[in-house]
Tab-separated table of C-alpha atoms and ligand atoms in Angstrom:
chain	number	residue	atom	x	y	z
A	1	MET	CA	4.254	11.537	94.955
A	2	THR	CA	1.475	14.873	93.954
A	3	LYS	CA	0.114	14.712	90.610
A	4	ARG	CA	1.959	17.636	90.022
A	5	GLN	CA	5.686	16.708	90.938
A	6	ASN	CA	4.321	13.288	89.339
A	7	LEU	CA	2.978	15.158	86.061
A	8	LEU	CA	6.287	16.944	86.238
A	9	THR	CA	8.461	14.568	85.699
A	10	ILE	CA	6.871	12.822	82.938
A	11	ALA	CA	7.661	16.054	81.073
A	12	GLU	CA	11.628	16.125	82.341
A	13	GLU	CA	11.927	12.844	81.176
A	14	ARG	CA	11.021	13.796	77.798
A	15	LEU	CA	13.230	17.158	78.023
A	16	ILE	CA	15.515	16.409	75.468
A	17	GLY	CA	14.880	19.003	72.602
A	18	VAL	CA	12.786	20.518	74.756
A	19	PRO	CA	13.917	24.730	74.607
A	20	LYS	CA	15.390	25.793	77.906
A	21	PRO	CA	14.255	28.997	79.498
A	22	LEU	CA	16.397	31.796	79.376
A	23	GLU	CA	17.878	32.331	82.382
A	24	GLN	CA	19.147	28.706	81.689
A	25	LEU	CA	20.782	29.273	78.032
A	26	SER	CA	24.343	29.177	77.510
A	27	LYS	CA	26.143	31.747	75.313
A	28	SER	CA	26.265	30.573	72.267
A	29	GLU	CA	22.377	29.457	72.833
A	30	LEU	CA	21.537	32.511	73.337
A	31	GLN	CA	22.932	33.294	70.184
A	32	ARG	CA	20.735	31.388	68.343
A	33	LYS	CA	18.322	33.280	70.166
A	34	GLN	CA	19.232	36.106	69.094
A	35	SER	CA	18.677	35.808	65.771
A	36	ILE	CA	15.326	34.134	65.794
A	37	GLY	CA	14.317	37.288	67.800
A	38	LYS	CA	15.607	38.723	64.979
A	39	VAL	CA	13.322	36.965	62.502
A	40	MET	CA	11.202	37.319	64.463
A	41	THR	CA	10.784	40.894	64.156
A	42	HIS	CA	11.035	41.385	60.446
A	43	VAL	CA	8.449	38.560	60.232
A	44	LEU	CA	5.933	40.681	62.586
A	45	LYS	CA	6.757	44.231	60.476
A	46	TYR	CA	6.728	43.029	57.503
A	47	LEU	CA	3.373	40.969	57.641
A	48	THR	CA	2.104	43.438	59.840
A	49	GLU	CA	3.119	46.245	57.067
A	50	GLU	CA	0.981	44.236	54.694
A	51	PHE	CA	-1.862	43.709	55.665
A	52	VAL	CA	-2.062	47.606	56.456
A	53	LYS	CA	-1.227	48.035	52.702
A	54	ASP	CA	-4.066	45.934	51.884
A	55	GLY	CA	-6.807	48.165	53.938
A	56	PHE	CA	-6.956	46.124	56.690
A	57	GLU	CA	-8.096	47.491	59.564
A	58	TRP	CA	-5.455	46.254	63.552
A	59	LEU	CA	-7.616	45.228	65.774
A	60	LEU	CA	-6.290	44.729	69.936
A	61	PRO	CA	-7.088	41.286	71.168
A	62	VAL	CA	-9.229	40.030	73.891
A	63	ILE	CA	-8.342	37.846	76.524
A	64	PHE	CA	-11.332	37.100	79.002
A	65	SER	CA	-14.887	36.546	77.381
A	66	LYS	CA	-18.278	34.142	77.178
A	67	SER	CA	-17.760	33.911	73.724
A	68	THR	CA	-14.611	31.578	72.115
A	69	ASP	CA	-13.284	29.244	70.053
A	70	PRO	CA	-15.207	26.129	70.294
A	71	LEU	CA	-12.345	23.845	69.230
A	72	TRP	CA	-14.133	21.465	68.755
A	73	PRO	CA	-15.291	19.005	67.003
A	74	ASP	CA	-11.355	18.993	65.246
A	75	PRO	CA	-9.727	16.063	64.720
A	76	GLU	CA	-6.177	17.917	65.822
A	77	ALA	CA	-7.104	19.632	69.613
A	78	SER	CA	-6.175	18.393	72.098
A	79	ILE	CA	-6.789	20.490	75.320
A	80	ASP	CA	-6.138	19.637	78.803
A	81	LYS	CA	-8.356	22.242	80.500
A	82	ARG	CA	-10.295	24.357	79.457
A	83	VAL	CA	-9.634	28.173	81.368
A	84	GLU	CA	-12.439	29.396	83.069
A	85	ILE	CA	-13.551	31.885	85.264
A	86	GLU	CA	-15.017	34.378	87.069
A	87	ILE	CA	-15.008	37.655	87.120
A	88	TYR	CA	-17.990	40.081	88.502
A	89	GLY	CA	-19.912	37.550	89.047
A	90	GLU	CA	-19.758	35.678	85.339
A	91	ILE	CA	-18.191	33.223	83.913
A	92	VAL	CA	-15.471	34.363	81.098
A	93	ARG	CA	-13.336	31.676	78.897
A	94	ALA	CA	-9.897	32.268	78.296
A	95	ASN	CA	-9.294	33.007	74.209
A	96	LEU	CA	-8.686	30.092	72.269
A	97	SER	CA	-8.877	32.029	68.988
A	98	MET	CA	-10.574	35.383	68.057
A	99	ILE	CA	-12.516	33.256	65.406
A	100	VAL	CA	-16.375	35.067	67.095
A	101	GLN	CA	-14.519	38.520	67.506
A	102	LYS	CA	-13.814	37.978	63.667
A	103	MET	CA	-16.825	37.066	62.632
A	104	VAL	CA	-18.645	39.568	64.223
A	105	ALA	CA	-16.531	42.959	64.375
A	106	SER	CA	-16.286	41.996	60.219
A	107	SER	CA	-19.988	41.984	59.803
A	108	LEU	CA	-20.540	44.746	61.912
A	109	ILE	CA	-17.400	47.491	61.632
A	110	HIS	CA	-14.505	46.408	59.526
A	111	PRO	CA	-14.451	44.471	56.746
A	112	LYS	CA	-11.063	43.960	56.330
A	113	LEU	CA	-9.525	42.999	60.040
A	114	PHE	CA	-6.720	41.096	61.323
A	115	THR	CA	-5.467	40.987	65.133
A	116	LEU	CA	-2.115	39.696	66.994
A	117	SER	CA	-4.189	37.222	69.051
A	118	PRO	CA	-2.962	35.868	72.111
A	119	ASN	CA	-4.002	31.832	71.869
A	120	ILE	CA	-4.269	30.079	75.043
A	121	ARG	CA	-4.449	26.517	74.504
A	122	ILE	CA	-3.418	24.063	77.359
A	123	GLU	CA	-2.509	21.053	75.508
A	124	LYS	CA	-2.045	17.725	76.717
A	125	ALA	CA	1.600	17.521	78.169
A	126	GLU	CA	2.183	13.979	76.336
A	127	ARG	CA	2.845	17.077	73.114
A	128	ALA	CA	6.032	18.459	75.442
A	129	ASN	CA	7.817	16.479	72.184
A	130	THR	CA	6.150	17.237	69.232
A	131	GLY	CA	8.054	20.733	68.597
A	132	ILE	CA	5.053	22.253	67.170
A	133	HIS	CA	3.132	23.131	70.179
A	134	ALA	CA	2.742	25.547	73.110
A	135	TYR	CA	0.743	26.043	75.135
A	136	GLU	CA	0.419	29.812	74.994
A	137	PHE	CA	0.956	31.067	71.078
A	138	THR	CA	0.240	33.771	68.914
A	139	GLN	CA	-2.167	33.797	66.147
A	140	LEU	CA	-2.082	36.909	63.062
A	141	ASP	CA	-5.935	36.061	62.898
A	142	PHE	CA	-7.901	37.529	60.057
A	143	GLU	CA	-10.986	37.846	58.166
A	144	MET	CA	-12.204	39.809	55.278
A	145	SER	CA	-16.100	40.073	54.733
A	146	ASP	CA	-17.171	38.413	51.310
A	147	ALA	CA	-14.006	37.481	50.459
A	148	THR	CA	-13.837	34.014	47.997
A	149	SER	CA	-11.577	30.483	49.951
A	150	ASP	CA	-9.873	31.537	46.824
A	151	GLU	CA	-9.284	35.140	47.302
A	152	VAL	CA	-8.410	34.163	50.809
A	153	ARG	CA	-5.138	32.184	49.544
A	154	SER	CA	-4.059	33.327	47.015
A	155	PHE	CA	-3.946	36.934	49.606
A	156	VAL	CA	-2.011	34.110	51.732
A	157	GLU	CA	0.276	33.250	48.934
A	158	ARG	CA	1.068	36.369	48.295
A	159	VAL	CA	2.452	37.615	51.363
A	160	LEU	CA	4.232	35.009	52.312
A	161	VAL	CA	6.238	34.822	48.628
A	162	GLY	CA	6.836	38.538	49.968
A	163	LEU	CA	7.751	37.744	53.274
A	164	ILE	CA	10.392	34.768	52.066
A	165	ARG	CA	12.320	37.524	49.584
A	166	HIS	CA	11.945	40.209	52.272
A	167	LEU	CA	13.799	37.571	55.385
A	168	ARG	CA	15.824	37.153	52.148
A	169	ASP	CA	16.905	40.274	51.659
A	170	ASN	CA	16.898	41.742	54.346
A	171	VAL	CA	18.129	38.894	57.584
A	172	ARG	CA	20.808	37.377	55.393
A	173	GLU	CA	23.170	37.395	58.272
A	174	ASP	CA	20.749	35.456	61.009
A	175	LEU	CA	19.912	33.181	58.678
A	176	THR	CA	22.697	32.251	57.173
A	177	TYR	CA	23.704	31.491	61.102
A	178	LEU	CA	20.383	29.493	61.714
A	179	HIS	CA	22.071	27.445	58.570
A	180	ARG	CA	18.431	28.589	56.527
A	181	TYR	CA	19.548	30.628	54.280
A	182	ASN	CA	20.119	27.800	51.325
A	183	GLY	CA	17.370	25.872	52.756
A	184	LEU	CA	14.783	28.813	52.691
A	185	THR	CA	13.775	29.471	49.098
A	186	VAL	CA	10.805	31.066	47.608
A	187	PRO	CA	7.758	29.592	46.981
A	188	LYS	CA	5.823	29.208	43.390
A	189	THR	CA	2.716	30.156	43.373
A	190	PRO	CA	0.155	29.000	43.141
A	191	PHE	CA	0.390	26.691	46.257
A	192	LYS	CA	-0.492	22.948	45.285
A	193	ILE	CA	-3.908	22.406	46.417
A	194	TYR	CA	-4.729	18.552	48.724
A	195	ASP	CA	-8.347	17.376	49.086
A	196	ARG	CA	-8.332	15.791	52.509
A	197	LYS	CA	-10.759	13.198	51.364
A	198	GLU	CA	-8.547	11.833	48.829
A	199	LEU	CA	-5.591	12.135	50.686
A	200	GLU	CA	-7.423	9.790	53.027
A	201	LYS	CA	-7.713	7.448	49.843
A	202	SER	CA	-4.238	7.465	49.114
A	203	TYR	CA	-2.566	7.322	52.855
A	204	GLY	CA	-5.474	6.176	54.915
A	205	LYS	CA	-5.636	7.892	58.398
A	206	ALA	CA	-2.213	9.060	58.571
A	207	TRP	CA	-2.410	11.013	55.659
A	208	GLU	CA	-0.237	14.192	57.105
A	209	LYS	CA	2.611	12.257	58.621
A	210	ARG	CA	3.805	11.062	54.913
A	211	LEU	CA	2.615	14.244	52.857
A	212	LEU	CA	4.528	16.317	55.605
A	213	LYS	CA	8.065	14.097	54.623
A	214	GLU	CA	7.565	14.283	51.118
A	215	ILE	CA	6.903	17.638	50.561
A	216	LYS	CA	9.142	20.450	50.111
A	217	HIS	CA	7.355	23.553	49.964
A	218	PRO	CA	4.490	24.611	51.475
A	219	VAL	CA	0.855	23.286	50.950
A	220	TRP	CA	-2.341	23.399	50.839
A	221	ILE	CA	-5.107	20.934	52.256
A	222	THR	CA	-8.472	21.695	51.517
A	223	ASN	CA	-12.678	20.389	53.061
A	224	ILE	CA	-11.839	19.422	56.774
A	225	PRO	CA	-14.315	18.366	58.548
A	226	ARG	CA	-14.471	20.770	61.738
A	227	GLU	CA	-15.620	23.416	63.756
A	228	PHE	CA	-19.327	25.091	63.194
A	229	TYR	CA	-17.774	28.397	62.225
A	230	ASP	CA	-17.141	26.770	58.581
A	231	PHE	CA	-18.472	26.168	55.505
A	232	GLU	CA	-20.221	23.243	54.700
A	233	ASP	CA	-22.168	22.104	52.133
A	234	PHE	CA	-24.938	19.564	53.290
A	235	GLU	CA	-25.630	17.931	50.330
A	236	SER	CA	-22.311	17.337	49.196
A	237	GLY	CA	-20.726	17.509	52.182
A	238	THR	CA	-17.890	18.914	51.827
A	239	TRP	CA	-16.209	21.977	53.567
A	240	ASP	CA	-15.079	24.731	51.795
A	241	ASN	CA	-12.194	24.920	53.958
A	242	TYR	CA	-8.361	25.115	54.424
A	243	ASP	CA	-5.149	24.441	56.399
A	244	LEU	CA	-1.945	25.457	54.987
A	245	LEU	CA	0.777	22.772	55.835
A	246	LEU	CA	4.933	24.049	55.650
A	247	PRO	CA	7.442	21.121	54.950
A	248	LYS	CA	8.542	19.208	58.336
A	249	TYR	CA	6.387	21.485	60.539
A	250	GLY	CA	2.966	20.724	59.546
A	251	GLU	CA	-0.219	22.975	59.524
A	252	ALA	CA	0.200	26.321	60.426
A	253	LEU	CA	-2.140	27.848	59.228
A	254	SER	CA	-5.956	26.953	59.091
A	255	GLY	CA	-9.133	28.716	57.899
A	256	GLY	CA	-12.742	28.787	55.917
A	257	ARG	CA	-15.544	30.662	54.225
A	258	ARG	CA	-18.007	31.106	56.906
A	259	GLU	CA	-21.249	29.793	58.035
A	260	TRP	CA	-23.644	32.905	57.922
A	261	GLU	CA	-26.933	31.405	58.218
A	262	TYR	CA	-29.157	31.325	61.395
A	263	LYS	CA	-30.524	27.869	60.844
A	264	LYS	CA	-27.616	26.289	59.728
A	265	ILE	CA	-25.204	27.247	62.576
A	266	VAL	CA	-28.053	26.111	65.418
A	267	LYS	CA	-28.279	22.652	63.466
A	268	LYS	CA	-24.245	22.039	62.974
A	269	MET	CA	-23.970	23.679	67.220
A	270	GLU	CA	-27.011	20.970	67.919
A	271	ARG	CA	-25.673	18.231	66.057
A	272	ASP	CA	-21.615	18.923	67.569
A	273	LYS	CA	-22.997	19.343	71.234
A	274	VAL	CA	-21.278	23.228	71.472
A	275	LYS	CA	-23.231	24.801	73.856
A	276	LYS	CA	-25.885	27.512	72.323
A	277	GLU	CA	-25.593	29.619	75.646
A	278	ASN	CA	-22.069	30.395	74.841
A	279	TYR	CA	-22.560	31.751	71.264
A	280	ARG	CA	-25.773	34.049	72.775
A	281	ILE	CA	-24.673	37.795	70.510
A	282	LEU	CA	-23.140	35.473	67.575
A	283	LEU	CA	-26.356	33.358	67.150
A	284	GLN	CA	-28.742	36.999	68.218
A	285	LEU	CA	-26.925	38.570	65.328
A	286	ALA	CA	-27.170	35.826	62.505
A	287	LYS	CA	-30.925	35.680	63.547
A	288	GLU	CA	-31.182	39.598	62.715
A	289	GLY	CA	-29.532	38.961	59.347
A	290	LYS	CA	-26.769	41.313	60.332
A	291	LEU	CA	-23.926	38.386	60.441
A	292	GLN	CA	-22.192	38.648	56.728
A	293	PRO	CA	-20.754	36.103	54.732
A	294	SER	CA	-16.624	35.881	54.618
A	295	ALA	CA	-13.530	34.353	55.055
A	296	GLY	CA	-10.766	34.653	57.161
A	297	ALA	CA	-7.631	32.446	58.797
A	298	GLY	CA	-4.941	32.244	61.669
A	299	LEU	CA	-1.847	31.904	61.280
A	300	GLY	CA	0.016	30.549	63.288
A	301	VAL	CA	3.128	32.869	64.206
A	302	GLU	CA	5.361	30.611	66.248
A	303	ARG	CA	5.226	27.934	63.712
A	304	LEU	CA	5.791	29.889	60.645
A	305	VAL	CA	8.751	31.646	62.283
A	306	ALA	CA	10.000	27.540	63.703
A	307	TRP	CA	10.270	26.762	59.953
A	308	ILE	CA	11.850	30.054	58.251
A	309	VAL	CA	14.602	29.581	61.307
A	310	GLY	CA	14.588	25.607	61.189
A	311	ALA	CA	13.321	25.373	64.906
A	312	LYS	CA	14.038	22.334	66.898
A	313	HIS	CA	10.938	22.976	69.211
A	314	ILE	CA	8.454	25.938	68.690
A	315	GLY	CA	9.367	27.572	71.968
A	316	GLU	CA	12.857	28.292	70.660
A	317	THR	CA	10.743	31.001	68.496
A	318	GLN	CA	9.205	32.313	71.724
A	319	PRO	CA	11.326	34.492	74.443
A	320	PHE	CA	9.349	32.694	77.400
A	321	PRO	CA	8.705	29.132	75.675
A	322	ARG	CA	5.316	27.505	76.125
A	323	VAL	CA	6.145	24.593	76.335
A	324	PRO	CA	3.152	21.750	77.075
A	325	GLY	CA	3.572	19.861	80.415
A	326	LEU	CA	6.145	21.888	82.025
A	327	VAL	CA	5.621	25.783	83.619
A	328	TYR	CA	8.281	27.412	83.758
A	329	ASP	CA	9.420	30.986	86.290
A	330	LEU	CA	8.710	33.228	83.458
B	1	LIG	N1	-9.036	31.324	64.041
B	1	LIG	C1	-8.890	29.827	63.592
B	1	LIG	C2	-8.621	28.790	64.672
B	1	LIG	O1	-7.790	28.943	65.128
B	1	LIG	C3	-8.580	30.074	62.245
B	1	LIG	C4	-9.486	30.730	61.284
B	1	LIG	O2	-10.464	30.003	61.111
B	1	LIG	O3	-9.551	31.626	61.279
B	1	LIG	O4	-8.690	28.075	64.799
B	2	MG	MG1	-10.180	26.417	63.312
């Protein structure tokens, strides 16, 4: 058996519950997919409109660049392969997230910006059945110059509450068909905030699993050690960042206040063994004092919609499912 066949067998063995490709869906499965598609359309329309109304500029995404998110160190990341290719004699990387572009563009041109960005994260095949991982997904990735974490969190809460209200009013039939109309209640604000360190103290390392079973509404987790770009207070050892957790589905948004000081960024990159040469422009701007303090977040569109519609697998929200370990024709 070749390595590829072997991988496919491993994936297929775990395929119970994994979404089928479009051309294999039965009539009723197609109907379900149609309803999910309709919810997706309303979600995208509502969110982009709210961002534009709030003064954000809408940027088109990039796919290949020299600088992308290192996704390291991130306790949640499980990347099987980093896609790097040569074009025009230069090495470029498939977008893991547009964090670097967001930091640069919010500093230089648009103080408030968002993009619907394709993220290519070749997850390990064993994540096929987690139900919440896809090897390509879309982030509604946004950044706000000079903002605080509190401001970002309140903005997200306001938009999410408005979204759920809007969906209950505008896609009631589809939500009912998907058996989600009654369960999808408008969350109360402010959402509860948990400190990751406190959770570890009371629940141990597996705190997330425990918490996801308990919560009935979206909650925030703060103070999560991860990539160089999130703000870390070296003195207290705390991180000014956040994740939004959705009941059963887990993290659907992550973000933070950002680092902007050259020396601190360099120190963190060296500590984490992140290659400085892959962040030339970011570092140059920071050194020249042109990188501005900002805060922002990336919202996983498919995960959000998976929670809204009660999907069995996040791939159900994608017209062409990107299930880890499983490459369909389309
Ligand atoms: N785009 C970032 C990520 O994928 C989220 C953020 O911090 O804005 O982790
Ligand atoms: Mg991140």
